Amino acid sequence: MHKRVVITGIGGLCGLGTNVPAIWGEMRAGRSAIGPIVNSELHDLKIRVGCEIRTLPEHGIDRKQAVSMDRFSLLATIAAREAAQQAGLSLHAANTYRMGSIVGVGVCGWEAIEESYRAILLEGKNRTGIFTVPKVMPGAAAGHVSMNLGLRGPVFGITSACSSSNHAIASAVDQIRLGRADVMLAGGTDAPLVWGILKGWEALRVLAPDTCRPFSADRQGLVLGEGAGMVVLETYEHAMARGATILAEIAGAGLSGDASDIVAPTVEGPEAAMRFCLVDARLNPEDIDYVNAHGTGTKANDQIETAAIKRVFGDHAHRLSISSTKSMHAHCLGASGALELIACVMAIREGIVPPTANFRETDADCDLDITPNVARERKVRAAISNGFAFGGTNAVLAFKAV
């Protein structure tokens, strides 16, 4: 039986804002939050721009739990609390064994790793902080969400670089479809704006020196950001029975591997993921109105994604509204797909397609409607969100109105 899985709550924070209404407001306005990094020690870095959360919101997380968290886990827990509150979940011992948490992360707890290296190698200390190991582990975010909300069902982390969010959400949908849970909190988180991570990305020569310009002919690369996004997922029947407000339906997911190169994407891998997603969602290409593109702002990614979209959608590709919100919140790695889910769900609910900001010049190889600079009114019946990652791991989600 193909169970219907719906979204009843969304939480998020990134450089655009520290809750979903604030994030969506900035997306609609086409305002980019990319700028100089001020909260991290940059030392000898040449690239000094990113998308920071300048000040964290008051979150109410107990200090005893907070001291054992790295920043990526803290961001996920803040987002999960917002999502749970919007969904109006009633959490008690009798039902929490049917509720779980799956959180995707791209680079794990690098704040704690960097603090440890500095303490040992530069300051001459003979041991690291006592919570270094639990702070660093990639599954920590899922564990902290579970502990904070009391979720006792399926709980684990997923890591697949830039498609981690979409893989986590797809996996959560599977837990519900398989009958292992009634409710899942799922999404992604990352806090990569630390010197060691930025230094590594700088060596790849894919970082833009000023800002992210997806699909623009003068694009110079991606920009890194931090953030988290979480959603409450449940069966349609479960949501209706408890009187929850349904925001949208997750209609399907498509997963694929390039089996080609650790960093260079193919056309065939993303194409396959989009095709699989449409089949799983029981949607035809012409049913899709909006594509939230992976759209990193690198020369290769944007051209390849454009080609893959054309293969999947044929003539309908030129009737799609497409945008990359990474132009505003930057590439938040493991959190990107969850933040882009906000754009898809709100586009469906409000009939507004958020723009691709910072666009300046048309690229003949990226000749689809990428909604340059200004949001557009359009009825969105269904949308897909693309997530493609180093390692050739692809995950695409489909959403539709209920």
Short mmCIF file of C-alpha atoms in Angstrom, two decimals:
data_model
loop_
_atom_site.label_atom_id
_atom_site.label_comp_id
_atom_site.label_asym_id
_atom_site.label_seq_id
_atom_site.Cartn_x
_atom_site.Cartn_y
_atom_site.Cartn_z
CA MET A 1 0.00 0.00 0.00
CA HIS A 2 1.34 3.43 -1.01
CA LYS A 3 0.76 5.40 2.20
CA ARG A 4 0.30 9.14 1.80
CA VAL A 5 2.87 11.08 3.84
CA VAL A 6 2.20 14.72 4.66
CA ILE A 7 4.02 17.66 6.24
CA THR A 8 2.40 19.21 9.31
CA GLY A 9 5.25 21.32 10.67
CA ILE A 10 8.41 23.04 9.39
CA GLY A 11 11.27 24.63 11.30
CA GLY A 12 14.43 26.27 10.10
CA LEU A 13 17.18 28.80 10.58
CA CYS A 14 19.97 30.08 8.37
CA GLY A 15 21.51 33.39 7.37
CA LEU A 16 18.14 34.54 6.03
CA GLY A 17 16.41 34.26 9.42
CA THR A 18 16.00 32.22 12.57
CA ASN A 19 12.53 30.82 11.88
CA VAL A 20 10.54 29.76 8.84
CA PRO A 21 8.41 32.93 8.44
CA ALA A 22 11.56 35.06 8.44
CA ILE A 23 13.36 32.76 5.98
CA TRP A 24 10.40 32.68 3.59
CA GLY A 25 9.96 36.44 3.82
CA GLU A 26 13.53 36.99 2.67
CA MET A 27 13.23 34.36 -0.05
CA ARG A 28 10.11 36.01 -1.42
CA ALA A 29 11.85 39.38 -1.41
CA GLY A 30 14.88 37.95 -3.22
CA ARG A 31 17.28 39.25 -0.60
CA SER A 32 20.61 37.46 -0.33
CA ALA A 33 22.18 37.04 3.12
CA ILE A 34 25.64 36.28 1.72
CA GLY A 35 28.36 38.57 3.02
CA PRO A 36 31.65 38.82 4.90
CA ILE A 37 32.14 36.15 7.58
CA VAL A 38 32.45 37.85 10.97
CA ASN A 39 31.98 35.13 13.60
CA SER A 40 34.89 32.84 12.66
CA GLU A 41 38.67 33.24 12.73
CA LEU A 42 39.63 33.21 9.06
CA HIS A 43 43.43 33.48 9.44
CA ASP A 44 45.01 33.16 5.96
CA LEU A 45 41.87 32.40 3.95
CA LYS A 46 41.58 34.09 0.57
CA ILE A 47 37.81 33.55 0.33
CA ARG A 48 36.17 35.41 3.20
CA VAL A 49 32.45 35.38 2.35
CA GLY A 50 29.71 33.05 3.53
CA CYS A 51 26.19 33.04 4.92
CA GLU A 52 26.20 33.12 8.72
CA ILE A 53 23.57 33.05 11.40
CA ARG A 54 24.90 36.16 13.10
CA THR A 55 22.92 35.69 16.33
CA LEU A 56 21.15 32.56 17.50
CA PRO A 57 17.55 32.89 18.77
CA GLU A 58 16.51 32.22 22.34
CA HIS A 59 15.90 28.49 22.18
CA GLY A 60 15.09 27.26 25.67
CA ILE A 61 17.34 24.20 25.40
CA ASP A 62 18.57 23.04 28.78
CA ARG A 63 22.20 23.99 29.44
CA LYS A 64 23.02 20.43 30.49
CA GLN A 65 22.12 19.25 27.00
CA ALA A 66 23.55 22.28 25.21
CA VAL A 67 27.10 21.83 26.58
CA SER A 68 27.28 18.41 24.89
CA MET A 69 26.24 19.79 21.48
CA ASP A 70 28.33 20.97 18.59
CA ARG A 71 26.79 23.83 16.64
CA PHE A 72 25.30 21.59 13.93
CA SER A 73 23.35 19.62 16.54
CA LEU A 74 22.14 22.79 18.23
CA LEU A 75 20.83 24.18 14.94
CA ALA A 76 18.97 20.94 14.18
CA THR A 77 17.37 20.87 17.61
CA ILE A 78 16.22 24.49 17.38
CA ALA A 79 14.65 23.79 13.97
CA ALA A 80 13.01 20.58 15.22
CA ARG A 81 11.41 22.39 18.16
CA GLU A 82 9.91 24.96 15.81
CA ALA A 83 8.56 22.24 13.51
CA ALA A 84 7.08 20.24 16.40
CA GLN A 85 5.41 23.34 17.81
CA GLN A 86 3.82 24.24 14.48
CA ALA A 87 2.61 20.67 14.04
CA GLY A 88 0.98 20.72 17.48
CA LEU A 89 2.42 17.35 18.41
CA SER A 90 1.25 15.81 21.67
CA LEU A 91 4.26 13.95 23.06
CA HIS A 92 3.81 11.42 25.86
CA ALA A 93 5.23 8.03 26.82
CA ALA A 94 2.43 6.10 25.15
CA ASN A 95 3.02 7.45 21.63
CA THR A 96 6.68 8.46 21.37
CA TYR A 97 7.80 4.91 20.50
CA ARG A 98 5.98 5.56 17.20
CA MET A 99 7.86 8.83 16.60
CA GLY A 100 11.44 9.16 15.42
CA SER A 101 14.11 11.45 14.05
CA ILE A 102 16.43 11.26 11.03
CA VAL A 103 18.85 14.12 10.41
CA GLY A 104 21.22 14.51 7.48
CA VAL A 105 24.61 16.16 7.89
CA GLY A 106 27.42 16.79 5.46
CA VAL A 107 30.53 17.48 7.54
CA CYS A 108 29.71 16.62 11.22
CA GLY A 109 31.02 18.47 14.27
CA TRP A 110 33.95 20.42 12.95
CA GLU A 111 33.77 23.13 15.61
CA ALA A 112 34.69 20.53 18.23
CA ILE A 113 37.38 19.00 16.01
CA GLU A 114 39.01 22.36 15.40
CA GLU A 115 38.86 23.29 19.09
CA SER A 116 40.58 19.99 19.91
CA TYR A 117 43.36 20.47 17.37
CA ARG A 118 44.03 23.98 18.64
CA ALA A 119 44.06 22.85 22.26
CA ILE A 120 46.49 20.00 21.65
CA LEU A 121 48.72 21.29 18.84
CA LEU A 122 48.84 25.02 19.49
CA GLU A 123 48.11 25.47 23.19
CA GLY A 124 50.00 22.42 24.40
CA LYS A 125 47.13 20.88 26.34
CA ASN A 126 47.31 17.14 26.96
CA ARG A 127 43.66 16.28 26.35
CA THR A 128 40.59 17.39 24.45
CA GLY A 129 37.25 18.49 25.85
CA ILE A 130 35.31 15.71 27.54
CA PHE A 131 32.41 15.95 25.07
CA THR A 132 34.56 15.93 21.90
CA VAL A 133 33.50 12.47 20.70
CA PRO A 134 29.72 12.89 21.24
CA LYS A 135 29.91 16.38 19.75
CA VAL A 136 31.71 15.23 16.62
CA MET A 137 29.77 12.12 15.61
CA PRO A 138 27.54 12.66 12.54
CA GLY A 139 24.54 11.00 14.20
CA ALA A 140 24.62 13.41 17.14
CA ALA A 141 22.05 15.78 15.65
CA ALA A 142 19.43 13.05 15.31
CA GLY A 143 20.17 11.91 18.86
CA HIS A 144 19.82 15.39 20.30
CA VAL A 145 16.52 15.99 18.48
CA SER A 146 15.29 12.68 19.88
CA MET A 147 16.40 13.50 23.44
CA ASN A 148 15.06 17.03 23.40
CA LEU A 149 11.60 16.03 22.19
CA GLY A 150 11.47 12.57 23.77
CA LEU A 151 11.22 10.62 20.51
CA ARG A 152 11.75 6.88 21.03
CA GLY A 153 11.07 5.48 17.55
CA PRO A 154 13.60 5.15 14.68
CA VAL A 155 16.49 7.56 15.34
CA PHE A 156 19.63 7.81 13.20
CA GLY A 157 21.78 10.11 11.14
CA ILE A 158 22.46 10.13 7.41
CA THR A 159 25.46 11.60 5.66
CA SER A 160 25.69 11.95 1.88
CA ALA A 161 27.33 15.36 1.51
CA CYS A 162 25.07 17.93 -0.18
CA SER A 163 22.11 15.59 -0.66
CA SER A 164 22.00 14.55 3.03
CA SER A 165 18.76 16.43 3.79
CA ASN A 166 16.87 14.88 0.92
CA HIS A 167 18.18 11.42 1.75
CA ALA A 168 17.14 11.87 5.39
CA ILE A 169 13.63 13.02 4.45
CA ALA A 170 13.26 10.19 1.92
CA SER A 171 14.36 7.70 4.57
CA ALA A 172 11.86 9.12 7.06
CA VAL A 173 9.09 8.73 4.48
CA ASP A 174 10.16 5.09 4.13
CA GLN A 175 9.95 4.51 7.90
CA ILE A 176 6.34 5.70 7.81
CA ARG A 177 5.45 3.75 4.67
CA LEU A 178 6.97 0.59 6.17
CA GLY A 179 4.90 0.98 9.32
CA ARG A 180 7.84 1.55 11.68
CA ALA A 181 6.56 4.96 12.77
CA ASP A 182 3.50 7.18 12.64
CA VAL A 183 5.41 10.47 12.92
CA MET A 184 8.97 11.37 11.93
CA LEU A 185 10.99 14.55 12.32
CA ALA A 186 13.47 14.76 9.47
CA GLY A 187 15.75 17.22 7.77
CA GLY A 188 19.34 18.34 7.74
CA THR A 189 21.90 20.55 9.41
CA ASP A 190 25.46 21.80 8.96
CA ALA A 191 27.80 24.41 10.44
CA PRO A 192 30.81 24.43 8.09
CA LEU A 193 32.00 28.01 8.62
CA VAL A 194 35.16 27.03 10.48
CA TRP A 195 38.71 27.57 9.28
CA GLY A 196 39.61 23.94 8.52
CA ILE A 197 36.50 23.29 6.42
CA LEU A 198 36.77 26.61 4.58
CA LYS A 199 40.45 25.95 3.90
CA GLY A 200 39.58 22.58 2.36
CA TRP A 201 36.88 24.05 0.14
CA GLU A 202 39.23 26.85 -0.88
CA ALA A 203 41.70 24.22 -2.12
CA LEU A 204 39.00 22.81 -4.44
CA ARG A 205 38.85 26.18 -6.23
CA VAL A 206 35.07 26.16 -6.43
CA LEU A 207 34.31 29.01 -3.99
CA ALA A 208 33.07 32.33 -5.35
CA PRO A 209 34.99 35.40 -4.14
CA ASP A 210 31.92 37.62 -3.82
CA THR A 211 28.52 35.93 -4.00
CA CYS A 212 26.59 33.02 -5.49
CA ARG A 213 25.14 33.60 -8.98
CA PRO A 214 23.46 30.34 -10.08
CA PHE A 215 22.83 30.01 -13.84
CA SER A 216 24.33 33.45 -14.54
CA ALA A 217 27.02 33.44 -17.23
CA ASP A 218 29.40 35.31 -14.92
CA ARG A 219 29.03 32.85 -12.02
CA GLN A 220 32.29 32.05 -10.24
CA GLY A 221 31.36 29.26 -7.87
CA LEU A 222 29.48 28.41 -4.71
CA VAL A 223 29.36 30.08 -1.30
CA LEU A 224 29.15 28.11 1.95
CA GLY A 225 26.52 28.77 4.60
CA GLU A 226 25.25 27.31 7.86
CA GLY A 227 21.76 26.36 8.92
CA ALA A 228 19.22 23.66 9.61
CA GLY A 229 15.75 22.67 8.47
CA MET A 230 13.38 20.09 9.95
CA VAL A 231 9.90 18.87 9.06
CA VAL A 232 7.23 16.86 10.83
CA LEU A 233 6.05 13.99 8.63
CA GLU A 234 3.08 11.72 9.28
CA THR A 235 0.53 9.68 7.40
CA TYR A 236 -2.41 11.56 5.97
CA GLU A 237 -4.77 9.51 8.14
CA HIS A 238 -2.78 10.21 11.33
CA ALA A 239 -2.75 13.94 10.62
CA MET A 240 -6.48 14.05 9.90
CA ALA A 241 -7.33 12.01 12.98
CA ARG A 242 -5.61 14.48 15.29
CA GLY A 243 -6.93 17.54 13.45
CA ALA A 244 -3.53 18.76 12.26
CA THR A 245 -3.10 21.42 9.58
CA ILE A 246 -1.54 19.78 6.52
CA LEU A 247 0.97 22.04 4.77
CA ALA A 248 1.71 19.82 1.77
CA GLU A 249 2.18 16.19 0.79
CA ILE A 250 5.52 14.54 0.11
CA ALA A 251 4.46 12.73 -3.01
CA GLY A 252 7.65 10.82 -3.73
CA ALA A 253 11.42 10.52 -3.75
CA GLY A 254 13.98 9.47 -6.34
CA LEU A 255 17.50 8.29 -5.53
CA SER A 256 20.41 7.47 -7.83
CA GLY A 257 24.18 7.23 -8.06
CA ASP A 258 26.41 8.56 -10.84
CA ALA A 259 28.96 5.73 -10.41
CA SER A 260 31.43 8.02 -12.15
CA ASP A 261 33.57 10.57 -10.30
CA ILE A 262 33.97 11.73 -6.69
CA VAL A 263 33.48 15.43 -7.56
CA ALA A 264 32.44 15.77 -11.22
CA PRO A 265 28.70 15.21 -11.79
CA THR A 266 27.11 13.45 -14.76
CA VAL A 267 23.91 14.26 -16.60
CA GLU A 268 22.63 10.69 -16.32
CA GLY A 269 22.66 10.47 -12.49
CA PRO A 270 20.52 13.57 -11.81
CA GLU A 271 18.28 12.62 -14.73
CA ALA A 272 17.66 9.18 -13.23
CA ALA A 273 16.88 10.61 -9.77
CA MET A 274 14.30 13.02 -11.21
CA ARG A 275 12.69 10.27 -13.29
CA PHE A 276 12.55 7.88 -10.31
CA CYS A 277 11.03 10.66 -8.20
CA LEU A 278 8.22 11.29 -10.68
CA VAL A 279 7.46 7.57 -10.86
CA ASP A 280 7.38 7.24 -7.07
CA ALA A 281 5.17 10.33 -6.81
CA ARG A 282 2.87 9.05 -9.57
CA LEU A 283 3.26 12.36 -11.35
CA ASN A 284 3.82 13.14 -15.02
CA PRO A 285 6.46 15.69 -16.04
CA GLU A 286 3.75 18.18 -17.03
CA ASP A 287 2.27 18.01 -13.50
CA ILE A 288 5.32 19.83 -12.10
CA ASP A 289 5.20 23.63 -12.01
CA TYR A 290 8.31 24.50 -9.98
CA VAL A 291 11.79 23.03 -9.65
CA ASN A 292 14.00 24.13 -6.79
CA ALA A 293 17.31 23.49 -8.49
CA HIS A 294 20.46 22.24 -6.83
CA GLY A 295 21.94 25.30 -8.54
CA THR A 296 25.27 25.73 -6.77
CA GLY A 297 26.66 28.46 -9.00
CA THR A 298 29.56 26.44 -10.41
CA LYS A 299 30.05 26.33 -14.16
CA ALA A 300 29.68 22.57 -14.48
CA ASN A 301 26.81 21.96 -12.03
CA ASP A 302 24.43 24.52 -13.50
CA GLN A 303 24.98 23.42 -17.10
CA ILE A 304 24.63 19.73 -16.25
CA GLU A 305 21.50 20.29 -14.16
CA THR A 306 19.93 22.29 -16.99
CA ALA A 307 20.66 19.47 -19.43
CA ALA A 308 19.22 16.87 -17.04
CA ILE A 309 16.01 18.88 -16.55
CA LYS A 310 15.60 19.13 -20.33
CA ARG A 311 15.98 15.37 -20.71
CA VAL A 312 13.38 14.61 -18.04
CA PHE A 313 10.79 17.26 -18.88
CA GLY A 314 11.20 17.60 -22.64
CA ASP A 315 9.20 20.51 -24.08
CA HIS A 316 7.65 21.13 -20.65
CA ALA A 317 11.10 22.16 -19.35
CA HIS A 318 10.59 25.59 -20.92
CA ARG A 319 7.28 26.01 -19.11
CA LEU A 320 8.73 25.25 -15.67
CA SER A 321 9.55 27.88 -13.10
CA ILE A 322 13.03 27.11 -11.77
CA SER A 323 15.09 28.83 -9.10
CA SER A 324 18.08 28.27 -6.87
CA THR A 325 17.57 29.67 -3.39
CA LYS A 326 21.26 28.99 -2.68
CA SER A 327 21.69 32.41 -4.25
CA MET A 328 20.23 33.74 -0.98
CA HIS A 329 21.06 31.27 1.83
CA ALA A 330 24.23 29.89 0.16
CA HIS A 331 25.17 26.23 0.07
CA CYS A 332 24.48 24.89 3.56
CA LEU A 333 25.72 21.41 2.60
CA GLY A 334 23.77 18.85 4.66
CA ALA A 335 21.08 21.44 5.45
CA SER A 336 20.50 22.67 1.91
CA GLY A 337 17.68 20.33 0.90
CA ALA A 338 15.74 20.98 4.10
CA LEU A 339 15.96 24.75 3.61
CA GLU A 340 14.95 24.35 -0.02
CA LEU A 341 11.95 22.31 1.11
CA ILE A 342 10.70 25.52 2.74
CA ALA A 343 10.76 27.20 -0.67
CA CYS A 344 8.85 24.34 -2.29
CA VAL A 345 6.16 24.03 0.36
CA MET A 346 5.58 27.78 0.60
CA ALA A 347 5.50 28.12 -3.19
CA ILE A 348 2.69 25.56 -3.21
CA ARG A 349 0.82 27.23 -0.36
CA GLU A 350 1.16 30.86 -1.47
CA GLY A 351 1.50 30.65 -5.24
CA ILE A 352 4.83 32.48 -5.17
CA VAL A 353 7.99 31.17 -6.85
CA PRO A 354 11.07 32.55 -5.06
CA PRO A 355 13.73 33.98 -7.35
CA THR A 356 17.31 33.17 -8.23
CA ALA A 357 19.02 36.22 -6.74
CA ASN A 358 22.23 37.90 -7.96
CA PHE A 359 21.54 37.00 -11.60
CA ARG A 360 23.29 39.26 -14.15
CA GLU A 361 24.02 37.58 -17.49
CA THR A 362 22.21 34.97 -19.58
CA ASP A 363 24.13 31.74 -20.21
CA ALA A 364 23.24 30.01 -23.49
CA ASP A 365 23.78 26.63 -21.80
CA CYS A 366 21.35 27.52 -18.98
CA ASP A 367 18.44 28.72 -21.09
CA LEU A 368 15.46 27.72 -18.92
CA ASP A 369 13.28 30.10 -16.87
CA ILE A 370 15.33 30.47 -13.69
CA THR A 371 13.12 33.24 -12.21
CA PRO A 372 15.88 35.87 -12.19
CA ASN A 373 16.03 38.26 -9.22
CA VAL A 374 12.29 38.82 -8.69
CA ALA A 375 9.71 36.40 -7.26
CA ARG A 376 6.84 35.45 -9.52
CA GLU A 377 3.19 34.70 -8.87
CA ARG A 378 2.26 31.28 -10.19
CA LYS A 379 -0.08 28.53 -9.12
CA VAL A 380 2.16 25.68 -8.04
CA ARG A 381 0.35 22.35 -7.93
CA ALA A 382 3.49 20.28 -7.52
CA ALA A 383 7.20 20.95 -7.12
CA ILE A 384 10.43 19.00 -6.99
CA SER A 385 13.63 19.77 -5.10
CA ASN A 386 16.97 18.55 -6.49
CA GLY A 387 19.85 17.44 -4.29
CA PHE A 388 23.09 16.31 -5.96
CA ALA A 389 26.32 15.64 -4.10
CA PHE A 390 30.01 14.85 -4.32
CA GLY A 391 30.34 11.11 -4.71
CA GLY A 392 27.58 11.17 -7.30
CA THR A 393 24.80 10.65 -4.75
CA ASN A 394 21.51 12.15 -5.91
CA ALA A 395 18.22 12.60 -4.07
CA VAL A 396 15.12 14.35 -5.41
CA LEU A 397 11.89 15.00 -3.51
CA ALA A 398 8.44 15.77 -4.91
CA PHE A 399 5.79 17.83 -3.11
CA LYS A 400 2.19 18.56 -4.01
CA ALA A 401 -0.80 20.42 -2.66
CA VAL A 402 -3.35 18.55 -0.54
#
